[in-house]
Tab-separated table of C-alpha atoms and ligand atoms in Angstrom:
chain	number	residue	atom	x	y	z
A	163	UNK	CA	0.000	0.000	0.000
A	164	UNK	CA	1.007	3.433	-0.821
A	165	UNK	CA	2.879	5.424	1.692
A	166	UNK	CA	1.951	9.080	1.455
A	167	UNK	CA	4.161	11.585	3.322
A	168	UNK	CA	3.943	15.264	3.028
A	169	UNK	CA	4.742	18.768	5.097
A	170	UNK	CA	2.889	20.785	7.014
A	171	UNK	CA	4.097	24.031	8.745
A	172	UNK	CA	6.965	23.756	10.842
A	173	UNK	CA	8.747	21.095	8.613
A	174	UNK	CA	7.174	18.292	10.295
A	175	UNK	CA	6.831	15.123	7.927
A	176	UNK	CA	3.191	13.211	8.478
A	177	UNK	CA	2.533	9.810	7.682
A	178	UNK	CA	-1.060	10.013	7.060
A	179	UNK	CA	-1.846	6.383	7.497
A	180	UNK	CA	1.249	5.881	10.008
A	181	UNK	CA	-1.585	8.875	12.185
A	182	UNK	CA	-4.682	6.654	11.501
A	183	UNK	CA	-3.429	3.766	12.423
A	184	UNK	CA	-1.651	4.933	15.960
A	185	UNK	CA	-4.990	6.274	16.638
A	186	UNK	CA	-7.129	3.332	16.353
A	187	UNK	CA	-4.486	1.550	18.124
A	188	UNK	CA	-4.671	4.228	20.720
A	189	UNK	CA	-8.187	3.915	21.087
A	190	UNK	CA	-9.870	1.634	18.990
A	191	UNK	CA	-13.193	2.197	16.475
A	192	UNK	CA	-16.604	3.717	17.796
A	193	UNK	CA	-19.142	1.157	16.976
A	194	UNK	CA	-22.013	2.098	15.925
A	195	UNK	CA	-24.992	0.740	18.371
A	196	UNK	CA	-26.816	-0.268	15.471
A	197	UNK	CA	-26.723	-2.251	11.810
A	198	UNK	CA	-29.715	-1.757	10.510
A	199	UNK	CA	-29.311	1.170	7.730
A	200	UNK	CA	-32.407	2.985	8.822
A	201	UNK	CA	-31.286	3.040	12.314
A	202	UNK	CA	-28.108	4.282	11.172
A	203	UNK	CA	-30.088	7.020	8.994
A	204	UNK	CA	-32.164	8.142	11.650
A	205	UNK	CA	-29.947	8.767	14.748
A	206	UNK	CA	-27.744	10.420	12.400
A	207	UNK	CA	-30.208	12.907	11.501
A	208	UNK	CA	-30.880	13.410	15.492
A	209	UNK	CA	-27.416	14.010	15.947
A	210	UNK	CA	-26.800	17.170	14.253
A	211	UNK	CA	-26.352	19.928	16.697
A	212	UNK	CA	-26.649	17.705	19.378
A	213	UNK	CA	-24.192	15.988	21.955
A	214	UNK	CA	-23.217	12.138	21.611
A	215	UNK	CA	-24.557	10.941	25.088
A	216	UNK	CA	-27.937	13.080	24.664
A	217	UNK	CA	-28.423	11.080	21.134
A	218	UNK	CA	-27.363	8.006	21.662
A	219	UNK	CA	-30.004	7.866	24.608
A	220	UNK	CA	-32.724	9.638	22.890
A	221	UNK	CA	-32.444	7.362	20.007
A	222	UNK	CA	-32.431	4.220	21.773
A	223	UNK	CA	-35.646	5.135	23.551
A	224	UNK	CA	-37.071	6.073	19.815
A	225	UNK	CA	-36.441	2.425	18.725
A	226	UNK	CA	-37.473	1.023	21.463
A	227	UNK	CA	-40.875	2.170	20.772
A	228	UNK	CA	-40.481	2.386	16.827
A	229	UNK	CA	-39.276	-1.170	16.073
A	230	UNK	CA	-39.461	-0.607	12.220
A	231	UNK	CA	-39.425	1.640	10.014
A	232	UNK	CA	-43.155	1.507	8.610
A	233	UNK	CA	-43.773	2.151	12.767
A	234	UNK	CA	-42.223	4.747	12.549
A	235	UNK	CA	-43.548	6.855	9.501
A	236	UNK	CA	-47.096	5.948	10.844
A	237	UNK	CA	-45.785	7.687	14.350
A	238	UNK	CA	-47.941	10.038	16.024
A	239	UNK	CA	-45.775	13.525	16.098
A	240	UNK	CA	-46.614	14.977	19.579
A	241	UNK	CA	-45.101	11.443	20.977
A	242	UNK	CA	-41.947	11.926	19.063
A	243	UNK	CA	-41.444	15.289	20.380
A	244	UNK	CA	-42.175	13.984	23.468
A	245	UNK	CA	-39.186	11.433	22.917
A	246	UNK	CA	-36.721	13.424	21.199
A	247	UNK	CA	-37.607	16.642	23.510
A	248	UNK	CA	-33.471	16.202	25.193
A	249	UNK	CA	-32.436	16.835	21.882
A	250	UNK	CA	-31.834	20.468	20.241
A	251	UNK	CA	-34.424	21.349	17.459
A	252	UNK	CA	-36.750	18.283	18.717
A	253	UNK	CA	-39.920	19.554	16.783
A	254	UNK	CA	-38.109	20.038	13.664
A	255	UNK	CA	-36.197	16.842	14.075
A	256	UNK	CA	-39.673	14.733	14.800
A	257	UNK	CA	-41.058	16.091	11.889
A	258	UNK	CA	-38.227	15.712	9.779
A	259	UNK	CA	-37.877	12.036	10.805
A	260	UNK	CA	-41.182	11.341	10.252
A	261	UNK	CA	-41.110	12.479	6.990
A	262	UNK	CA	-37.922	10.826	6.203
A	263	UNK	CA	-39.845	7.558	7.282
A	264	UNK	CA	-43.115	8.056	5.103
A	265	UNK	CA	-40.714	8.748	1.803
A	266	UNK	CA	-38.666	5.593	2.486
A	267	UNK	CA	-41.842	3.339	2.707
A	268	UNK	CA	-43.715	5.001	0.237
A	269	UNK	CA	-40.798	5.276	-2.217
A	270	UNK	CA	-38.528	2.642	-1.731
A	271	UNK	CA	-40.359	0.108	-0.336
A	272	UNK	CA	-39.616	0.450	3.363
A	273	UNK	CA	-35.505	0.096	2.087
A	274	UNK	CA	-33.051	3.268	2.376
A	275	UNK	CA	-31.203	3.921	-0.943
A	276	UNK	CA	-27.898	2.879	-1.421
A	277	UNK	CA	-27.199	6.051	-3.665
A	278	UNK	CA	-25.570	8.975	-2.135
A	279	UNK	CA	-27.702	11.502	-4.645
A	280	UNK	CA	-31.055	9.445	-3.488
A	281	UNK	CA	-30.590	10.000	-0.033
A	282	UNK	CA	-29.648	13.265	-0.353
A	283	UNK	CA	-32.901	13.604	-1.483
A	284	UNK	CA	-34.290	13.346	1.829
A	285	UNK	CA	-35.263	15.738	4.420
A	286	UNK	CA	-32.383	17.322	6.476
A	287	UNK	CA	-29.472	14.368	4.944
A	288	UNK	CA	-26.491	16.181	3.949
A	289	UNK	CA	-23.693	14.630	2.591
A	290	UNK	CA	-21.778	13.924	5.914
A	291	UNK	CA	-25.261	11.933	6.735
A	292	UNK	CA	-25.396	10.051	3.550
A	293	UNK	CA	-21.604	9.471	3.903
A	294	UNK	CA	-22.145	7.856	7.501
A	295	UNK	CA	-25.364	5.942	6.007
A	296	UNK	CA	-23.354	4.219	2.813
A	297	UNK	CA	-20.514	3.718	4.619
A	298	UNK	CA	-21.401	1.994	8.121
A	299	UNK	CA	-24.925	0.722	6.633
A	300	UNK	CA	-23.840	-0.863	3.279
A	301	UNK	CA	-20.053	-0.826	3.426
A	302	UNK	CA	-19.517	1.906	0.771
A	303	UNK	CA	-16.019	3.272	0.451
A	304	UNK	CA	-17.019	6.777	1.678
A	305	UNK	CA	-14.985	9.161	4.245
A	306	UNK	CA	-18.386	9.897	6.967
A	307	UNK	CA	-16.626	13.870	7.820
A	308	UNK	CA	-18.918	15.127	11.414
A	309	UNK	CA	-17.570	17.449	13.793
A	310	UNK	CA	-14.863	15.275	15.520
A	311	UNK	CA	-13.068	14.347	11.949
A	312	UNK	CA	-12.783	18.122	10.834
A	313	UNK	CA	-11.877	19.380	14.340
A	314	UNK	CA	-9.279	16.990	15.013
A	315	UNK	CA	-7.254	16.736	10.890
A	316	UNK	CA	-7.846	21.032	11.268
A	317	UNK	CA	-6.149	20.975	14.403
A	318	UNK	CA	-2.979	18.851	13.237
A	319	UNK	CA	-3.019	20.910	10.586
A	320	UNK	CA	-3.553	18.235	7.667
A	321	UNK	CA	-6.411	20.253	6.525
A	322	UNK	CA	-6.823	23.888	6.578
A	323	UNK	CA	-10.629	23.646	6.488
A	324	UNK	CA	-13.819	25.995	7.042
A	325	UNK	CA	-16.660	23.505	6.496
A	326	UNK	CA	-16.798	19.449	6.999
A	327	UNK	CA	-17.514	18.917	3.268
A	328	UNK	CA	-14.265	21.108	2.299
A	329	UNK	CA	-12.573	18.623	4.803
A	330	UNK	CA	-14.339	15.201	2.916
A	331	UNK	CA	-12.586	17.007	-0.501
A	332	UNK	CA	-9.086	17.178	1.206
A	333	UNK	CA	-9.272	14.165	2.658
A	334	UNK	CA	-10.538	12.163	-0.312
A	335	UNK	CA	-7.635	13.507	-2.210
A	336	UNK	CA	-4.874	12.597	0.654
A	337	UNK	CA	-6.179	8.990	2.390
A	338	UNK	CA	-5.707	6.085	0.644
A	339	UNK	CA	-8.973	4.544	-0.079
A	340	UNK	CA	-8.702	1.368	2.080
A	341	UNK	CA	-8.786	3.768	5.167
A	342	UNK	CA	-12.072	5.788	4.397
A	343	UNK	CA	-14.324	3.757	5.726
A	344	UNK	CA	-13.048	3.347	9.222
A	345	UNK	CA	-11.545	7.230	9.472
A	346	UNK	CA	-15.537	7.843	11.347
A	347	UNK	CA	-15.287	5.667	13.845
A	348	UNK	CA	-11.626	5.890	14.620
A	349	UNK	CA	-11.534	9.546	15.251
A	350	UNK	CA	-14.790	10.237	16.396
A	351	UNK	CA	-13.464	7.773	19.286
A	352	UNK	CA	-10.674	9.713	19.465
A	353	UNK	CA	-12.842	12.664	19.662
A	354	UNK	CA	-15.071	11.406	22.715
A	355	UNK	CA	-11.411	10.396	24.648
A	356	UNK	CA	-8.462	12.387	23.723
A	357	UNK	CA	-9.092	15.345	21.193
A	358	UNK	CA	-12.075	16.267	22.627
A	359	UNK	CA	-13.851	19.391	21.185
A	360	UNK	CA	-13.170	21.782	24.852
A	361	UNK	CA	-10.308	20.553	26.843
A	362	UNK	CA	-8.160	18.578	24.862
A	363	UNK	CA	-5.998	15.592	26.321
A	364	UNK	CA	-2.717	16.594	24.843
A	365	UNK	CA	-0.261	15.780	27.394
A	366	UNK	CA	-1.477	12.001	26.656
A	367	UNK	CA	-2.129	12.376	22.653
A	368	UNK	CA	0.217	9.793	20.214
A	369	UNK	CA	0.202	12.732	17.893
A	370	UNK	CA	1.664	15.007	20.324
A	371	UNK	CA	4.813	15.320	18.909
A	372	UNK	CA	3.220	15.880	15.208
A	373	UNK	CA	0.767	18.310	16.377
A	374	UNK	CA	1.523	22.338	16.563
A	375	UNK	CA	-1.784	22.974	18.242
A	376	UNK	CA	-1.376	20.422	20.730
A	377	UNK	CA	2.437	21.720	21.584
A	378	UNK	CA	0.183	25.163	22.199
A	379	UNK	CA	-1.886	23.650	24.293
A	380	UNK	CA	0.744	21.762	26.780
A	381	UNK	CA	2.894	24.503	27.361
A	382	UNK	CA	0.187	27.063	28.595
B	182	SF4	FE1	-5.765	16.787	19.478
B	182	SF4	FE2	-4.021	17.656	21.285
B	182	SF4	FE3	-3.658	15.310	20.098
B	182	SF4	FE4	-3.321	17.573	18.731
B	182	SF4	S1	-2.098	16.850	20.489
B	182	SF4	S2	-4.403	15.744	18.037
B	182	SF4	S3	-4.933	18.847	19.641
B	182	SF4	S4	-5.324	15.867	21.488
């Protein structure tokens, strides 16, 4: 496999799969609570603008009472925003999900597209959504960017990045394509642990020695 090695500022020499790898050895892959692509689809959707813990519970309290899909376009709305009221936007969201629900039984027979451009189709799925969709539901070599990939590639300085689909762009170009699919659950792992988004661990970080924002950080 191909070995790529380039500069960022300071003359320090990254090995971009050399950093994924000491990562995931560091602290392994997030695994996602559930398989089933819809799942997968919806709790992503809750997710945006929202913190891990709060989403991870609301969501497993959603399927608990919405066991399929067809349940769930069929759901009564004031009982979803009941359920998803921990969550930020919660009307929106129920709606949102709802409707997402009532388009996949209606239109695709109960069965999420496999096709990025379908489900972007859908209510409130962006392309980091239909990234995280193709890639943990149906094994498709995306790169899933959230919040935790562009924070933490920004912040060693591997991108230079605004906006988490710039990031997907720069990424795409610089990753070898066996590592896309797991890059999502290695760093947002990461994220959760070690280069959290307030409070950074740096003093314990593998990339310590790579990273210029993380030197920054020690020595105040
Ligand atoms: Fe993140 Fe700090 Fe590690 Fe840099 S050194 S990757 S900022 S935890």
């Amino acid at each position: 496999m191909s070995r790529i090695q380039f500069q960022i500022k300071g003359g320090i020499k990254l090995n971009i799969t050399d950093i994924i790898e000491k990562v995931e050895k560091t602290v392994g892959q997030h695994k996602m609570p559930y398989e089933e692509p819809w799942k997968i689809l919806i709790s992503t959707v809750l997710s945006q603008r929202t913190r891990d813990e709060t989403t991870e519970k609301v969501s497993r309290a959603l399927f608990s009472k919405y066991r399929t899909i067809e349940e769930l376009s069929n759901a009564d709305l004031r009982d979803l925003e009941n359920i998803l009221k921990p969550i930020g936007f919660y009307r929106e969201k129920a709606k949102r999900i709802k409707e997402i629900a009532k388009i996949i039984v209606e239109n695709y027979n109960g069965n999420v597209p496999e096709s990025k451009e379908k489900l972007m189709k859908l209510p409130g799925v962006g392309s980091k959504t239909a990234n995280i969709v193709l890639s943990m539901g149906f094994h498709q070599n995306y790169i899933a960017v959230d919040t935790h990939v562009h924070r933490i590639f920004n912040r060693l300085g591997i991108v230079k990045t605004k906006y988490p689909e710039e990031t997907e762009k720069e990424l795409m170009k610089i990753v070898p394509e066996d590592y896309w699919i797991r890059i999502n659950s290695v760093f947002v792992e990461f994220g959760k642990k070690i280069c959290r988004p307030i409070g950074p661990k740096c003093s314990i970080c593998p990339l310590l020695e790579q990273c210029e924002y993380g030197k920054n950080v020690v020595k105040k």
